[in-house]
Amino acid sequence: MRKQKKQLKLRQLFIFILSVGSLALQISCKDELAEVQNEEVFKEGMNNSFAARTDSGEQAILENPYAVKNMIRAYADLATNGDISRAEAISGIKTSHLYVEFNVDQEKLDLLRADSTLVMYPYRLDIQISDKEDSRNNSDSDFSDKIQTYYASIPVSYELPITEYKVLEELYIPDEEKVDQNGKEIQSSVPEPNGVSVDDLVAKSLELTGNTDDAISGAPVAARSGKWRPGGRITMQDTELGTVGVEGLKIQARRWFTTHNGFVDSNGYYQCDGTFRNPANYSFDFERYEFEIRGSISGVDGPKMEGNWNQHYQRNSKQNYHSNIFRAAFHYAYKNILNLRRPPQNGFWRTQLKIQANYFNDPTGTSNGNHNPARRFLGMGSAIHMYAPTRPSDGLYGTTIHEMAHASHWNMDKNNYNNGDKIVLESWARGVQWALTRTVYPNYEPQYIRGSYTGAVQDLIDGMKIVQNGLFESNGNLETANAAYSDQVANYNMRQIEDALNGNRTWSGWRNKIFNSYNNLTKNNLNATFQYWQTR
């Protein structure tokens, strides 16, 4: 543990040095043409970093049935005629978990999130949660150093990577019922109480602390013996595909201090890894270990209920917009990407990629998204900003892929990315946008512009054809200029083109490395392709 803490301190110093250096970077690549300079616009109307419900200061804190002292009291009521001292001596009840509070900045929060087994919530776990669905947001200004508060239940033997936390209560949780992939129950590591069943003990403690759930279940806790496994379906309306699953979402079902997790598949279905005997609260965040979607909402808290929790997000809603971006980000971070390099990955010396999903159009009116690596400062800022939420689903998906391709390019070759020609940077991102988006939307075709957002990557891969294009950009000025050529290049693959990009910043340098690196029967026609796409 000492070694780990020393490494964490070194990591913090390392990130600080790198981040200070990155302040000098002002490159911001985007899906269309305009540079977004006004960072104040997206801050307006988003002053609260969490929804009001996450501020539990005005909500009554419930008496904790899983506190060791209350479990001892329940045991005494069941087995020792109320004799607390004897109950302490013979019950076998000992602290199994700690209920902790974290007050941390973004850097420390990223350290905590590095462990996927640590489940944290931005609100207390011992308050009454609404029975209705609610959304949360985390739209802090980029570069914010605001202290954030989170709560968690951790095993008593768990070693936290930071020291900035407060123990709110010692817990005894004997009913944390996990199941394996086949639904078979996994035996709990928490010792059962002596001479009293776990179900009776928990029921009595709930009764003594006034948490019997009668208003929710309609029956006393003691009468409720059936187990249920959380599951359901989370989908969104797609303009091209109809109803699709929000693949990759991590769904959490929580009752008091126990959380069971499930992951949404491509059809939208999920099933959590444990069972409950009483109602639980569902929730999810638009986040995975490798990335976080920020913006007007950060996640959804479902109702307190038993049975499946199903959600379908219609078009032109914030949930649909965030779900669309999440699907694309999950694709690039975790799924098949044609052997390409991943975007910046989270880890000990690295920070999580953050995507700001702005629920409004770009103030300049010309950008669907942009990428600026300087905004990654200390892991607090969002390197990627997204706009235009009402566009078709395949367009939103494609723009997300485009901006993540910039992030991957920067991560692969920072110096040449920061000093690279625009036509190189944007042509590559446009090519990845075309290739990956078409694996989900087979008919997808991005807009190409000679001189900047070119179709050179597509021409190097697909079959021979006549290419016609009517747009040309020079020095930021877009004009109509029709031109055509015969594409006679084919059968390169995405990884070959990416490898040739590595170490190059110029149009001619990229072309020459492709020519010299691979034995392709059509390589002698590369000049025509590169010449067409850079010429008016």
XYZ file of C-alpha atoms in Angstrom:
536
model
C 0.000 0.000 0.000
C 2.885 2.392 0.735
C 4.310 1.674 -2.696
C 0.909 2.312 -4.258
C 0.523 5.661 -2.493
C 4.031 6.668 -3.559
C 3.141 5.797 -7.150
C -0.026 7.863 -6.879
C 1.939 10.894 -5.720
C 4.336 10.456 -8.636
C 1.390 10.144 -10.983
C -0.140 13.369 -9.684
C 3.150 15.234 -10.155
C 3.624 13.736 -13.617
C 0.116 14.718 -14.736
C 0.590 18.231 -13.367
C 3.829 18.757 -15.303
C 2.352 17.409 -18.525
C -0.832 19.391 -18.114
C 0.918 22.687 -17.477
C 2.836 22.103 -20.677
C -0.354 21.356 -22.558
C -1.773 24.779 -21.756
C 0.279 26.107 -24.608
C -1.640 23.918 -27.056
C -4.381 25.767 -28.840
C -5.205 23.305 -31.620
C -8.889 22.518 -31.810
C -10.086 20.204 -34.568
C -13.746 19.884 -35.392
C -16.232 18.045 -37.554
C -17.020 21.059 -39.725
C -15.252 24.385 -40.302
C -15.481 26.895 -37.472
C -13.325 27.119 -34.357
C -15.340 27.393 -31.178
C -13.805 30.175 -29.140
C -16.611 31.180 -26.777
C -16.475 28.705 -23.895
C -18.929 30.785 -21.867
C -21.950 29.791 -23.932
C -22.120 26.182 -22.800
C -21.733 27.269 -19.181
C -24.931 29.340 -19.207
C -27.851 27.582 -17.659
C -25.592 24.819 -16.294
C -24.372 26.344 -13.055
C -25.367 23.349 -10.944
C -22.921 20.474 -11.197
C -25.527 18.001 -10.036
C -29.295 17.956 -10.080
C -30.981 19.347 -7.002
C -31.803 15.864 -5.786
C -28.129 15.087 -5.260
C -27.934 17.745 -2.563
C -29.217 15.722 0.328
C -28.824 18.542 2.827
C -32.586 19.127 2.943
C -33.517 15.446 2.907
C -34.008 13.532 6.116
C -31.298 11.004 6.860
C -32.887 7.662 7.705
C -31.850 5.573 10.663
C -29.387 3.068 9.268
C -30.556 -0.571 9.602
C -27.150 -1.892 8.501
C -25.201 -0.004 11.164
C -23.434 -2.507 13.401
C -25.080 -1.009 16.476
C -28.562 -1.484 14.998
C -27.824 -5.025 13.851
C -26.715 -5.825 17.418
C -29.945 -4.286 18.691
C -31.984 -6.414 16.279
C -30.093 -9.552 17.314
C -30.724 -8.763 20.968
C -34.429 -8.383 20.274
C -34.507 -11.780 18.528
C -32.132 -13.877 20.647
C -31.170 -12.377 24.007
C -34.362 -10.740 25.310
C -32.926 -7.326 24.604
C -29.596 -7.908 26.350
C -27.231 -5.822 24.190
C -24.052 -6.892 26.002
C -24.837 -10.559 25.541
C -25.775 -9.954 21.897
C -22.403 -8.308 21.306
C -20.670 -11.286 22.890
C -22.415 -14.157 21.082
C -23.893 -12.808 17.824
C -20.751 -12.931 15.691
C -21.760 -9.585 14.229
C -18.693 -7.574 13.235
C -17.991 -4.722 10.878
C -18.002 -6.012 7.299
C -18.194 -2.699 5.411
C -17.597 1.003 5.905
C -19.972 3.733 4.788
C -17.661 6.515 3.590
C -17.885 10.048 2.250
C -15.392 11.500 -0.244
C -14.830 15.223 -0.745
C -12.419 15.330 -3.656
C -11.308 17.314 -6.678
C -11.445 15.873 -10.195
C -7.944 14.388 -10.012
C -8.692 12.440 -6.822
C -12.059 11.406 -8.238
C -10.313 9.930 -11.279
C -8.040 7.939 -8.953
C -11.076 6.498 -7.191
C -12.793 5.668 -10.473
C -9.751 3.722 -11.623
C -11.119 0.764 -9.649
C -14.280 -0.467 -11.366
C -15.291 -2.420 -8.239
C -15.698 0.801 -6.239
C -19.291 1.994 -6.688
C -19.819 5.636 -5.745
C -22.919 7.817 -5.729
C -23.219 11.630 -5.731
C -25.814 11.450 -2.950
C -26.101 9.811 0.449
C -27.099 6.160 0.619
C -29.178 6.566 3.773
C -31.832 8.960 2.489
C -35.232 8.268 0.961
C -34.936 8.301 -2.835
C -37.839 9.403 -5.008
C -40.034 6.706 -6.516
C -39.958 8.570 -9.842
C -37.303 8.674 -12.537
C -34.968 11.660 -12.367
C -31.947 12.865 -14.318
C -28.640 14.177 -13.029
C -26.128 16.516 -14.641
C -22.406 17.084 -14.182
C -21.900 20.094 -16.402
C -19.178 21.850 -14.452
C -17.163 24.391 -16.392
C -14.071 22.934 -17.986
C -10.943 23.421 -15.849
C -13.112 23.483 -12.713
C -11.381 22.675 -9.437
C -14.645 22.310 -7.546
C -14.685 19.846 -4.660
C -17.203 17.078 -5.315
C -18.903 14.848 -2.759
C -19.482 11.130 -3.276
C -20.608 8.268 -1.050
C -19.807 4.563 -1.093
C -19.955 1.345 0.871
C -16.629 -0.501 0.851
C -15.488 -3.801 2.394
C -13.678 -3.174 5.655
C -10.478 -4.677 4.206
C -10.532 -2.498 1.080
C -7.521 -0.182 0.698
C -8.506 3.143 -0.816
C -6.011 4.909 -3.118
C -6.532 8.242 -1.331
C -6.672 9.372 2.285
C -9.284 12.111 1.834
C -12.411 10.372 3.094
C -14.596 10.220 6.185
C -16.155 7.104 7.726
C -19.825 7.821 8.383
C -20.780 4.431 9.804
C -19.500 0.917 10.426
C -21.778 -1.564 8.668
C -22.721 -5.228 8.868
C -24.129 -6.443 5.518
C -24.867 -10.187 5.684
C -27.412 -10.236 2.820
C -25.307 -9.128 -0.155
C -26.511 -11.864 -2.499
C -24.437 -12.116 -5.685
C -24.958 -14.542 -8.574
C -22.627 -15.829 -11.279
C -23.173 -15.673 -15.059
C -25.478 -18.677 -14.861
C -27.591 -17.139 -12.112
C -26.186 -19.440 -9.426
C -25.858 -17.823 -6.020
C -22.337 -16.986 -4.831
C -21.747 -17.558 -1.135
C -21.206 -14.326 0.774
C -17.859 -13.742 2.474
C -19.620 -12.028 5.404
C -20.164 -14.469 8.319
C -23.800 -15.103 9.196
C -25.059 -14.284 12.699
C -25.026 -17.099 15.246
C -28.374 -18.794 15.832
C -30.459 -16.292 13.847
C -31.222 -16.340 10.135
C -29.949 -13.498 7.984
C -33.464 -12.794 6.711
C -34.902 -12.524 10.223
C -32.044 -10.315 11.407
C -32.321 -7.890 8.488
C -36.113 -7.791 8.742
C -35.947 -7.012 12.468
C -33.355 -4.269 11.980
C -35.473 -2.698 9.242
C -38.461 -2.827 11.569
C -36.638 -1.314 14.548
C -35.241 1.527 12.440
C -38.563 2.299 10.762
C -37.573 1.133 7.291
C -40.028 -1.669 6.601
C -40.930 -0.500 3.087
C -44.635 -1.042 3.780
C -45.599 1.983 1.716
C -43.739 0.580 -1.272
C -44.280 -3.156 -1.102
C -47.693 -3.297 0.512
C -46.569 -6.036 2.891
C -44.412 -6.291 6.014
C -40.774 -7.137 5.370
C -41.023 -10.332 7.397
C -43.654 -11.636 4.990
C -41.511 -11.024 1.944
C -39.287 -14.038 1.290
C -39.103 -14.185 -2.517
C -35.918 -13.103 -4.258
C -35.875 -11.112 -7.479
C -33.037 -10.322 -9.875
C -32.840 -6.805 -11.355
C -32.919 -6.586 -15.133
C -34.706 -4.954 -18.020
C -34.147 -3.153 -21.294
C -32.757 0.315 -22.153
C -33.334 1.506 -25.730
C -33.436 4.679 -27.832
C -35.174 5.739 -31.022
C -32.729 5.857 -33.933
C -33.672 7.787 -37.072
C -32.093 5.146 -39.311
C -32.421 1.872 -37.399
C -35.569 2.315 -35.319
C -35.354 0.987 -31.761
C -31.778 0.158 -30.739
C -30.163 -0.790 -27.447
C -27.946 1.707 -25.646
C -25.151 -0.840 -25.708
C -22.514 -0.651 -23.000
C -24.478 1.196 -20.319
C -23.661 -0.034 -16.830
C -26.929 -0.360 -14.913
C -26.860 -0.270 -11.130
C -29.568 -1.597 -8.842
C -29.039 -0.408 -5.266
C -30.765 -1.162 -2.006
C -29.219 0.658 0.923
C -25.506 -0.220 0.728
C -25.636 -3.118 -1.725
C -25.319 -2.522 -5.469
C -25.761 -5.099 -8.226
C -24.514 -4.280 -11.732
C -25.578 -5.247 -15.232
C -24.468 -4.245 -18.738
C -26.770 -3.391 -21.636
C -26.242 -5.546 -24.737
C -26.712 -4.539 -28.380
C -30.449 -5.273 -28.181
C -30.842 -3.231 -25.006
C -31.227 -6.072 -22.509
C -29.385 -6.334 -19.194
C -29.439 -8.458 -16.055
C -27.687 -7.560 -12.822
C -25.264 -9.765 -10.899
C -27.261 -10.240 -7.721
C -30.671 -10.582 -6.111
C -32.767 -8.660 -3.590
C -35.704 -9.515 -1.356
C -37.072 -5.974 -1.311
C -37.406 -3.011 -3.702
C -34.257 -1.356 -5.031
C -33.335 1.829 -6.883
C -32.121 1.572 -10.473
C -29.667 4.067 -11.960
C -26.985 4.520 -14.599
C -24.387 7.052 -15.686
C -23.377 7.893 -19.247
C -19.884 6.740 -18.386
C -17.538 3.792 -18.605
C -13.997 3.453 -17.313
C -12.467 4.794 -20.548
C -14.776 7.797 -21.066
C -17.417 10.039 -19.537
C -20.239 11.896 -21.298
C -20.790 15.244 -19.608
C -23.486 17.812 -20.228
C -27.042 18.687 -19.359
C -27.491 15.194 -17.930
C -24.879 12.759 -16.674
C -27.142 9.876 -15.794
C -30.610 8.725 -14.826
C -31.968 7.551 -11.480
C -34.827 5.119 -11.848
C -37.645 4.493 -9.393
C -37.544 2.340 -6.283
C -39.215 -0.848 -7.416
C -39.190 -4.597 -7.838
C -39.019 -6.236 -11.248
C -37.561 -5.112 -14.556
C -36.745 -1.476 -15.259
C -37.333 -0.649 -18.928
C -36.586 2.673 -20.591
C -37.030 3.908 -24.178
C -35.722 7.360 -25.085
C -37.542 9.138 -27.883
C -35.965 11.504 -30.370
C -35.255 15.125 -29.434
C -34.725 14.351 -25.765
C -31.557 14.826 -23.757
C -31.521 11.144 -22.869
C -31.660 10.197 -26.562
C -28.872 12.653 -27.437
C -26.576 11.375 -24.698
C -27.440 7.758 -25.530
C -26.475 8.311 -29.166
C -23.100 9.800 -28.245
C -22.551 7.065 -25.653
C -23.134 4.312 -28.230
C -20.471 5.757 -30.543
C -17.984 6.355 -27.719
C -18.494 2.802 -26.463
C -17.902 1.526 -30.003
C -14.551 3.319 -30.347
C -13.409 2.489 -26.805
C -14.465 -1.162 -26.547
C -15.741 -2.745 -29.772
C -14.304 -3.772 -33.143
C -12.563 -0.768 -34.725
C -10.885 -2.480 -37.682
C -7.583 -2.919 -35.839
C -7.165 0.827 -35.290
C -5.579 2.324 -32.186
C -7.929 3.240 -29.364
C -8.489 6.823 -28.171
C -6.593 7.876 -25.013
C -7.204 5.163 -22.455
C -7.707 5.642 -18.753
C -5.002 4.353 -16.444
C -2.378 5.041 -13.819
C -0.486 7.700 -15.802
C -3.421 8.762 -17.952
C -6.741 10.540 -17.477
C -10.216 9.559 -18.589
C -11.453 10.940 -21.923
C -14.337 13.343 -21.333
C -16.947 14.391 -23.889
C -19.060 17.507 -23.324
C -22.505 16.906 -24.888
C -23.935 20.400 -25.341
C -27.689 20.364 -25.821
C -27.635 23.286 -28.233
C -26.122 24.235 -31.577
C -22.623 25.598 -31.943
C -22.865 29.384 -31.402
C -20.941 29.978 -34.646
C -23.465 27.895 -36.537
C -20.897 25.827 -38.425
C -19.559 23.144 -36.072
C -21.068 19.827 -35.054
C -18.198 19.042 -32.702
C -14.587 19.850 -31.911
C -11.539 18.361 -30.228
C -8.950 20.317 -28.266
C -6.348 18.307 -26.308
C -5.462 21.340 -24.162
C -8.836 20.980 -22.448
C -7.636 17.708 -20.882
C -5.847 19.791 -18.209
C -5.416 17.595 -15.106
C -8.196 15.392 -16.440
C -10.791 18.024 -15.532
C -11.707 19.393 -18.950
C -13.570 17.844 -21.849
C -11.279 17.378 -24.835
C -14.310 16.792 -27.056
C -17.333 19.077 -27.337
C -20.477 18.004 -29.197
C -23.259 20.193 -30.650
C -26.411 20.060 -32.820
C -28.465 17.515 -30.845
C -31.395 17.265 -33.288
C -29.382 15.890 -36.211
C -30.101 12.375 -37.532
C -28.739 9.567 -35.390
C -26.093 8.461 -37.883
C -24.776 12.029 -38.085
C -24.403 12.291 -34.301
C -22.750 8.885 -34.224
C -20.371 9.849 -37.036
C -19.352 13.137 -35.434
C -18.561 11.359 -32.162
C -16.375 8.881 -34.059
C -14.708 11.779 -35.918
C -13.747 13.636 -32.749
C -12.562 10.463 -31.028
C -10.410 9.772 -34.102
C -8.744 13.134 -33.457
C -8.190 12.106 -29.835
C -6.659 8.813 -30.960
C -4.433 10.582 -33.515
C -3.216 13.021 -30.846
C -2.538 10.148 -28.467
C -0.550 8.274 -31.130
C 1.650 11.173 -32.287
C 1.214 14.319 -30.206
C 3.927 16.446 -31.816
C 2.870 15.862 -35.410
C -0.791 16.199 -34.497
C -0.206 19.545 -32.817
C 1.787 20.824 -35.800
C 0.078 18.905 -38.592
C -1.560 20.270 -41.721
C -5.317 20.629 -41.392
C -5.943 18.544 -44.512
C -4.038 15.648 -42.921
C -5.773 15.819 -39.546
C -9.270 16.231 -40.926
C -8.928 13.756 -43.787
C -7.856 11.053 -41.370
C -10.674 11.768 -38.910
C -13.167 11.865 -41.785
C -11.881 8.516 -43.004
C -12.302 6.883 -39.589
C -15.751 8.472 -39.375
C -16.682 6.836 -42.690
C -15.195 3.421 -41.902
C -16.479 2.886 -38.353
C -19.884 4.520 -38.725
C -20.645 2.313 -41.749
C -20.200 -0.786 -39.592
C -23.379 0.334 -37.794
C -25.089 2.361 -40.548
C -24.183 0.601 -43.841
C -25.457 3.422 -46.069
C -23.679 6.209 -44.204
C -21.723 8.742 -46.296
C -20.072 11.774 -44.659
C -19.687 15.094 -46.432
C -16.303 15.559 -48.100
C -14.547 18.850 -48.847
C -11.465 19.118 -51.025
C -8.647 20.912 -49.277
C -9.686 19.894 -45.739
C -12.225 17.158 -44.917
C -11.322 14.962 -47.859
C -12.413 11.509 -48.962
C -8.875 10.275 -49.581
C -9.064 7.513 -46.962
C -12.239 6.075 -48.460
C -10.732 6.194 -51.956
C -7.699 4.210 -50.788
C -9.916 1.440 -49.442
C -13.042 0.944 -51.538
C -13.308 -0.066 -55.189
C -12.379 1.956 -58.249
C -14.960 4.566 -59.249
C -15.611 8.052 -60.562
C -15.511 10.605 -57.734
C -17.361 13.913 -57.990
C -17.136 16.642 -55.374
C -18.480 20.179 -55.331
C -16.804 21.821 -52.319
C -13.345 23.249 -51.727
C -11.879 24.945 -48.659
C -8.854 27.203 -48.565
C -7.699 29.175 -45.521
C -11.040 28.629 -43.822
C -13.076 29.828 -46.797
C -15.572 27.352 -48.244
C -16.612 27.685 -51.868
C -18.507 25.757 -54.490
C -16.094 24.240 -57.003
C -17.104 21.135 -58.929
C -14.440 18.641 -59.918
C -14.206 14.931 -60.698
C -11.568 12.250 -61.122
C -11.244 8.528 -61.677
C -10.312 6.793 -58.426
C -7.958 3.965 -59.383
C -6.719 3.063 -55.872
C -8.165 0.224 -53.767
C -7.581 -2.430 -51.104
C -5.534 -0.562 -48.523
C -6.841 -1.067 -44.985
C -7.428 1.347 -42.123
C -4.505 0.166 -40.002
C -2.067 0.563 -42.900
C -3.222 4.130 -43.475
C -3.047 4.900 -39.742
C 0.466 3.460 -39.454
C 1.575 5.623 -42.379
C 0.054 8.649 -40.653
C 2.220 8.044 -37.585
C 5.279 10.295 -37.802
C 3.891 12.517 -40.568
C 2.304 15.930 -40.535
C 2.170 16.861 -44.248
C -0.029 15.709 -47.113
C 2.910 14.656 -49.261
C 4.686 12.946 -46.359
C 1.614 10.850 -45.605
C 1.236 9.903 -49.276
C 4.899 8.975 -49.642
C 4.901 6.757 -46.575
C 1.828 4.895 -47.825
C 3.546 4.416 -51.198
C 6.821 3.192 -49.699
C 5.386 0.985 -46.962
C 3.035 -1.399 -48.739
C 2.995 -3.598 -51.822
C -0.365 -2.616 -53.265
C -1.093 -3.211 -56.950
C -2.706 0.229 -57.239
C 0.010 2.234 -55.448
C 1.111 4.025 -58.632
C -2.250 5.809 -58.670
C -1.819 7.336 -55.198
C -0.574 10.637 -56.630
C -3.807 11.170 -58.550
C -5.913 10.614 -55.435
C -3.887 12.927 -53.212
C -3.638 15.558 -55.948
C -7.391 15.601 -56.567
C -8.324 16.044 -52.926
C -5.921 18.940 -52.309
C -6.661 20.844 -55.525
C -9.449 23.290 -56.320
